[in-house]
Amino acid sequence: MGKELRKSQRVDFERGIDVQIMGIDGTWRRSCRMLDVSEGGALLKVEGSVGDLDLKEFFLLLSSTGLAYRRCKMVRVNGDQVGVIFLKPDVKKKSAYPSARKMPVVA
């Protein structure tokens, strides 16, 4: 095996955890098992072919209701296993007082 490239420690699941992947636009959904997870990504075993899926960006649904999820991007495929990285949301902090950012500080 090659050198470990992960930046954070991974947690392996002996039997895998049932999860689903879903297209960003919600037009497709596929059952899979999460085999391992780290802070930055996961290894998934996908049921069926992944060739017909748009895996540039998609959601990993961690709960049956869809309330727990992560936005992902596929980084590698090995048969029915897909390696994904978690995409960080674009967080823009808004000031409670937008005009305060524009006003100069008077000493």
PDB file of N, CA, C and O in Angstrom, residues 32-80:
ATOM      1  N   CYS A  32     -26.052   3.607  -0.454  1.00  0.00           N
ATOM      2  CA  CYS A  32     -24.658   3.170  -0.331  1.00  0.00           C
ATOM      3  C   CYS A  32     -24.341   2.939   1.134  1.00  0.00           C
ATOM      4  O   CYS A  32     -25.164   3.173   2.014  1.00  0.00           O
ATOM      5  N   ARG A  33     -23.131   2.463   1.373  1.00  0.00           N
ATOM      6  CA  ARG A  33     -22.644   2.234   2.735  1.00  0.00           C
ATOM      7  C   ARG A  33     -21.374   3.053   2.919  1.00  0.00           C
ATOM      8  O   ARG A  33     -20.506   3.046   2.061  1.00  0.00           O
ATOM      9  N   MET A  34     -21.297   3.730   4.044  1.00  0.00           N
ATOM     10  CA  MET A  34     -20.092   4.483   4.372  1.00  0.00           C
ATOM     11  C   MET A  34     -19.147   3.524   5.088  1.00  0.00           C
ATOM     12  O   MET A  34     -19.460   3.008   6.163  1.00  0.00           O
ATOM     13  N   LEU A  35     -17.997   3.247   4.473  1.00  0.00           N
ATOM     14  CA  LEU A  35     -17.038   2.289   5.013  1.00  0.00           C
ATOM     15  C   LEU A  35     -16.084   2.924   6.010  1.00  0.00           C
ATOM     16  O   LEU A  35     -15.639   2.274   6.953  1.00  0.00           O
ATOM     17  N   ASP A  36     -15.722   4.180   5.754  1.00  0.00           N
ATOM     18  CA  ASP A  36     -14.907   4.928   6.717  1.00  0.00           C
ATOM     19  C   ASP A  36     -15.167   6.411   6.524  1.00  0.00           C
ATOM     20  O   ASP A  36     -15.710   6.845   5.515  1.00  0.00           O
ATOM     21  N   VAL A  37     -14.779   7.185   7.529  1.00  0.00           N
ATOM     22  CA  VAL A  37     -14.987   8.625   7.482  1.00  0.00           C
ATOM     23  C   VAL A  37     -13.858   9.315   8.235  1.00  0.00           C
ATOM     24  O   VAL A  37     -13.303   8.764   9.189  1.00  0.00           O
ATOM     25  N   SER A  38     -13.508  10.501   7.782  1.00  0.00           N
ATOM     26  CA  SER A  38     -12.544  11.348   8.480  1.00  0.00           C
ATOM     27  C   SER A  38     -13.119  12.760   8.474  1.00  0.00           C
ATOM     28  O   SER A  38     -14.196  13.003   7.935  1.00  0.00           O
ATOM     29  N   GLU A  39     -12.406  13.676   9.037  1.00  0.00           N
ATOM     30  CA  GLU A  39     -12.873  15.060   9.065  1.00  0.00           C
ATOM     31  C   GLU A  39     -13.030  15.617   7.653  1.00  0.00           C
ATOM     32  O   GLU A  39     -13.929  16.404   7.381  1.00  0.00           O
ATOM     33  N   GLY A  40     -12.189  15.157   6.746  1.00  0.00           N
ATOM     34  CA  GLY A  40     -12.187  15.726   5.396  1.00  0.00           C
ATOM     35  C   GLY A  40     -12.912  14.943   4.334  1.00  0.00           C
ATOM     36  O   GLY A  40     -13.135  15.454   3.232  1.00  0.00           O
ATOM     37  N   GLY A  41     -13.296  13.670   4.605  1.00  0.00           N
ATOM     38  CA  GLY A  41     -13.946  12.899   3.554  1.00  0.00           C
ATOM     39  C   GLY A  41     -14.382  11.533   4.028  1.00  0.00           C
ATOM     40  O   GLY A  41     -14.370  11.237   5.226  1.00  0.00           O
ATOM     41  N   ALA A  42     -14.783  10.700   3.051  1.00  0.00           N
ATOM     42  CA  ALA A  42     -15.301   9.373   3.386  1.00  0.00           C
ATOM     43  C   ALA A  42     -15.065   8.418   2.230  1.00  0.00           C
ATOM     44  O   ALA A  42     -14.796   8.827   1.098  1.00  0.00           O
ATOM     45  N   LEU A  43     -15.172   7.128   2.534  1.00  0.00           N
ATOM     46  CA  LEU A  43     -15.125   6.072   1.533  1.00  0.00           C
ATOM     47  C   LEU A  43     -16.500   5.425   1.512  1.00  0.00           C
ATOM     48  O   LEU A  43     -16.998   4.973   2.545  1.00  0.00           O
ATOM     49  N   LEU A  44     -17.119   5.405   0.324  1.00  0.00           N
ATOM     50  CA  LEU A  44     -18.471   4.884   0.169  1.00  0.00           C
ATOM     51  C   LEU A  44     -18.473   3.673  -0.743  1.00  0.00           C
ATOM     52  O   LEU A  44     -17.726   3.627  -1.720  1.00  0.00           O
ATOM     53  N   LYS A  45     -19.317   2.702  -0.430  1.00  0.00           N
ATOM     54  CA  LYS A  45     -19.547   1.555  -1.315  1.00  0.00           C
ATOM     55  C   LYS A  45     -20.938   1.767  -1.910  1.00  0.00           C
ATOM     56  O   LYS A  45     -21.944   1.682  -1.203  1.00  0.00           O
ATOM     57  N   VAL A  46     -20.984   2.063  -3.208  1.00  0.00           N
ATOM     58  CA  VAL A  46     -22.224   2.448  -3.880  1.00  0.00           C
ATOM     59  C   VAL A  46     -22.895   1.229  -4.487  1.00  0.00           C
ATOM     60  O   VAL A  46     -22.239   0.395  -5.097  1.00  0.00           O
ATOM     61  N   GLU A  47     -24.219   1.146  -4.308  1.00  0.00           N
ATOM     62  CA  GLU A  47     -24.999   0.073  -4.927  1.00  0.00           C
ATOM     63  C   GLU A  47     -25.248   0.435  -6.389  1.00  0.00           C
ATOM     64  O   GLU A  47     -25.723   1.520  -6.683  1.00  0.00           O
ATOM     65  N   GLY A  48     -24.912  -0.463  -7.281  1.00  0.00           N
ATOM     66  CA  GLY A  48     -25.112  -0.220  -8.706  1.00  0.00           C
ATOM     67  C   GLY A  48     -23.969   0.580  -9.306  1.00  0.00           C
ATOM     68  O   GLY A  48     -22.974   0.885  -8.661  1.00  0.00           O
ATOM     69  N   SER A  49     -24.137   0.936 -10.567  1.00  0.00           N
ATOM     70  CA  SER A  49     -23.103   1.657 -11.313  1.00  0.00           C
ATOM     71  C   SER A  49     -23.068   3.133 -10.930  1.00  0.00           C
ATOM     72  O   SER A  49     -24.106   3.742 -10.680  1.00  0.00           O
ATOM     73  N   VAL A  50     -21.864   3.705 -10.911  1.00  0.00           N
ATOM     74  CA  VAL A  50     -21.720   5.140 -10.661  1.00  0.00           C
ATOM     75  C   VAL A  50     -21.454   5.897 -11.952  1.00  0.00           C
ATOM     76  O   VAL A  50     -21.400   7.115 -11.948  1.00  0.00           O
ATOM     77  N   GLY A  51     -21.323   5.177 -13.065  1.00  0.00           N
ATOM     78  CA  GLY A  51     -20.998   5.801 -14.342  1.00  0.00           C
ATOM     79  C   GLY A  51     -22.034   6.786 -14.833  1.00  0.00           C
ATOM     80  O   GLY A  51     -21.705   7.758 -15.506  1.00  0.00           O
ATOM     81  N   ASP A  52     -23.287   6.568 -14.494  1.00  0.00           N
ATOM     82  CA  ASP A  52     -24.353   7.440 -14.980  1.00  0.00           C
ATOM     83  C   ASP A  52     -24.675   8.587 -14.018  1.00  0.00           C
ATOM     84  O   ASP A  52     -25.578   9.374 -14.277  1.00  0.00           O
ATOM     85  N   LEU A  53     -23.938   8.719 -12.936  1.00  0.00           N
ATOM     86  CA  LEU A  53     -24.204   9.754 -11.938  1.00  0.00           C
ATOM     87  C   LEU A  53     -23.248  10.931 -12.096  1.00  0.00           C
ATOM     88  O   LEU A  53     -22.074  10.756 -12.413  1.00  0.00           O
ATOM     89  N   ASP A  54     -23.751  12.131 -11.852  1.00  0.00           N
ATOM     90  CA  ASP A  54     -22.920  13.335 -11.853  1.00  0.00           C
ATOM     91  C   ASP A  54     -22.371  13.508 -10.441  1.00  0.00           C
ATOM     92  O   ASP A  54     -23.081  13.957  -9.543  1.00  0.00           O
ATOM     93  N   LEU A  55     -21.119  13.102 -10.246  1.00  0.00           N
ATOM     94  CA  LEU A  55     -20.521  13.115  -8.914  1.00  0.00           C
ATOM     95  C   LEU A  55     -19.535  14.266  -8.723  1.00  0.00           C
ATOM     96  O   LEU A  55     -18.682  14.210  -7.843  1.00  0.00           O
ATOM     97  N   LYS A  56     -19.644  15.323  -9.560  1.00  0.00           N
ATOM     98  CA  LYS A  56     -18.786  16.494  -9.349  1.00  0.00           C
ATOM     99  C   LYS A  56     -19.099  17.130  -8.008  1.00  0.00           C
ATOM    100  O   LYS A  56     -18.208  17.483  -7.253  1.00  0.00           O
ATOM    101  N   GLU A  57     -20.386  17.287  -7.725  1.00  0.00           N
ATOM    102  CA  GLU A  57     -20.859  17.746  -6.423  1.00  0.00           C
ATOM    103  C   GLU A  57     -22.172  17.054  -6.145  1.00  0.00           C
ATOM    104  O   GLU A  57     -23.023  16.947  -7.025  1.00  0.00           O
ATOM    105  N   PHE A  58     -22.339  16.588  -4.906  1.00  0.00           N
ATOM    106  CA  PHE A  58     -23.564  15.901  -4.515  1.00  0.00           C
ATOM    107  C   PHE A  58     -23.670  15.943  -3.002  1.00  0.00           C
ATOM    108  O   PHE A  58     -22.752  16.387  -2.315  1.00  0.00           O
ATOM    109  N   PHE A  59     -24.802  15.483  -2.499  1.00  0.00           N
ATOM    110  CA  PHE A  59     -25.006  15.433  -1.051  1.00  0.00           C
ATOM    111  C   PHE A  59     -24.856  14.008  -0.556  1.00  0.00           C
ATOM    112  O   PHE A  59     -25.316  13.065  -1.182  1.00  0.00           O
ATOM    113  N   LEU A  60     -24.205  13.852   0.590  1.00  0.00           N
ATOM    114  CA  LEU A  60     -24.152  12.593   1.314  1.00  0.00           C
ATOM    115  C   LEU A  60     -25.162  12.728   2.445  1.00  0.00           C
ATOM    116  O   LEU A  60     -24.990  13.551   3.347  1.00  0.00           O
ATOM    117  N   LEU A  61     -26.265  11.960   2.342  1.00  0.00           N
ATOM    118  CA  LEU A  61     -27.331  12.030   3.339  1.00  0.00           C
ATOM    119  C   LEU A  61     -27.031  11.035   4.448  1.00  0.00           C
ATOM    120  O   LEU A  61     -26.981   9.833   4.219  1.00  0.00           O
ATOM    121  N   LEU A  62     -26.838  11.543   5.645  1.00  0.00           N
ATOM    122  CA  LEU A  62     -26.437  10.722   6.779  1.00  0.00           C
ATOM    123  C   LEU A  62     -27.611  10.273   7.632  1.00  0.00           C
ATOM    124  O   LEU A  62     -27.443   9.463   8.529  1.00  0.00           O
ATOM    125  N   SER A  63     -28.800  10.809   7.361  1.00  0.00           N
ATOM    126  CA  SER A  63     -29.996  10.413   8.110  1.00  0.00           C
ATOM    127  C   SER A  63     -31.126  10.123   7.132  1.00  0.00           C
ATOM    128  O   SER A  63     -31.114  10.613   6.002  1.00  0.00           O
ATOM    129  N   SER A  64     -32.091   9.345   7.562  1.00  0.00           N
ATOM    130  CA  SER A  64     -33.205   8.978   6.681  1.00  0.00           C
ATOM    131  C   SER A  64     -34.084  10.179   6.342  1.00  0.00           C
ATOM    132  O   SER A  64     -34.732  10.206   5.308  1.00  0.00           O
ATOM    133  N   THR A  65     -34.079  11.202   7.194  1.00  0.00           N
ATOM    134  CA  THR A  65     -34.883  12.392   6.937  1.00  0.00           C
ATOM    135  C   THR A  65     -34.151  13.419   6.086  1.00  0.00           C
ATOM    136  O   THR A  65     -34.758  14.367   5.602  1.00  0.00           O
ATOM    137  N   GLY A  66     -32.844  13.249   5.921  1.00  0.00           N
ATOM    138  CA  GLY A  66     -32.062  14.206   5.142  1.00  0.00           C
ATOM    139  C   GLY A  66     -31.639  15.425   5.935  1.00  0.00           C
ATOM    140  O   GLY A  66     -31.073  16.360   5.379  1.00  0.00           O
ATOM    141  N   LEU A  67     -31.889  15.431   7.239  1.00  0.00           N
ATOM    142  CA  LEU A  67     -31.514  16.587   8.050  1.00  0.00           C
ATOM    143  C   LEU A  67     -30.021  16.633   8.354  1.00  0.00           C
ATOM    144  O   LEU A  67     -29.488  17.698   8.638  1.00  0.00           O
ATOM    145  N   ALA A  68     -29.356  15.487   8.322  1.00  0.00           N
ATOM    146  CA  ALA A  68     -27.908  15.436   8.529  1.00  0.00           C
ATOM    147  C   ALA A  68     -27.273  15.089   7.188  1.00  0.00           C
ATOM    148  O   ALA A  68     -27.541  14.033   6.625  1.00  0.00           O
ATOM    149  N   TYR A  69     -26.484  16.005   6.655  1.00  0.00           N
ATOM    150  CA  TYR A  69     -25.888  15.779   5.340  1.00  0.00           C
ATOM    151  C   TYR A  69     -24.572  16.536   5.220  1.00  0.00           C
ATOM    152  O   TYR A  69     -24.273  17.423   6.015  1.00  0.00           O
ATOM    153  N   ARG A  70     -23.796  16.155   4.210  1.00  0.00           N
ATOM    154  CA  ARG A  70     -22.558  16.857   3.863  1.00  0.00           C
ATOM    155  C   ARG A  70     -22.518  17.032   2.358  1.00  0.00           C
ATOM    156  O   ARG A  70     -22.924  16.139   1.609  1.00  0.00           O
ATOM    157  N   ARG A  71     -22.051  18.158   1.898  1.00  0.00           N
ATOM    158  CA  ARG A  71     -21.857  18.399   0.469  1.00  0.00           C
ATOM    159  C   ARG A  71     -20.510  17.790   0.106  1.00  0.00           C
ATOM    160  O   ARG A  71     -19.518  17.996   0.813  1.00  0.00           O
ATOM    161  N   CYS A  72     -20.467  17.011  -0.993  1.00  0.00           N
ATOM    162  CA  CYS A  72     -19.277  16.235  -1.337  1.00  0.00           C
ATOM    163  C   CYS A  72     -18.843  16.423  -2.781  1.00  0.00           C
ATOM    164  O   CYS A  72     -19.606  16.904  -3.615  1.00  0.00           O
ATOM    165  N   LYS A  73     -17.642  15.955  -3.026  1.00  0.00           N
ATOM    166  CA  LYS A  73     -17.076  15.886  -4.371  1.00  0.00           C
ATOM    167  C   LYS A  73     -16.317  14.572  -4.459  1.00  0.00           C
ATOM    168  O   LYS A  73     -15.557  14.234  -3.552  1.00  0.00           O
ATOM    169  N   MET A  74     -16.521  13.834  -5.559  1.00  0.00           N
ATOM    170  CA  MET A  74     -15.812  12.576  -5.744  1.00  0.00           C
ATOM    171  C   MET A  74     -14.351  12.862  -6.107  1.00  0.00           C
ATOM    172  O   MET A  74     -14.073  13.741  -6.919  1.00  0.00           O
ATOM    173  N   VAL A  75     -13.433  12.117  -5.486  1.00  0.00           N
ATOM    174  CA  VAL A  75     -12.016  12.278  -5.801  1.00  0.00           C
ATOM    175  C   VAL A  75     -11.405  11.025  -6.417  1.00  0.00           C
ATOM    176  O   VAL A  75     -10.370  11.105  -7.062  1.00  0.00           O
ATOM    177  N   ARG A  76     -12.053   9.857  -6.202  1.00  0.00           N
ATOM    178  CA  ARG A  76     -11.531   8.633  -6.822  1.00  0.00           C
ATOM    179  C   ARG A  76     -12.611   7.561  -6.856  1.00  0.00           C
ATOM    180  O   ARG A  76     -13.547   7.567  -6.061  1.00  0.00           O
ATOM    181  N   VAL A  77     -12.468   6.639  -7.811  1.00  0.00           N
ATOM    182  CA  VAL A  77     -13.373   5.499  -7.940  1.00  0.00           C
ATOM    183  C   VAL A  77     -12.529   4.250  -8.058  1.00  0.00           C
ATOM    184  O   VAL A  77     -11.529   4.228  -8.775  1.00  0.00           O
ATOM    185  N   ASN A  78     -12.927   3.188  -7.340  1.00  0.00           N
ATOM    186  CA  ASN A  78     -12.264   1.899  -7.436  1.00  0.00           C
ATOM    187  C   ASN A  78     -13.372   0.844  -7.403  1.00  0.00           C
ATOM    188  O   ASN A  78     -13.796   0.423  -6.327  1.00  0.00           O
ATOM    189  N   GLY A  79     -13.867   0.463  -8.586  1.00  0.00           N
ATOM    190  CA  GLY A  79     -14.975  -0.484  -8.660  1.00  0.00           C
ATOM    191  C   GLY A  79     -16.239   0.141  -8.115  1.00  0.00           C
ATOM    192  O   GLY A  79     -16.694   1.173  -8.595  1.00  0.00           O
ATOM    193  N   ASP A  80     -16.804  -0.477  -7.056  1.00  0.00           N
ATOM    194  CA  ASP A  80     -18.028   0.059  -6.454  1.00  0.00           C
ATOM    195  C   ASP A  80     -17.736   0.992  -5.276  1.00  0.00           C
ATOM    196  O   ASP A  80     -18.648   1.444  -4.596  1.00  0.00           O
TER     197      ASP A  80
END
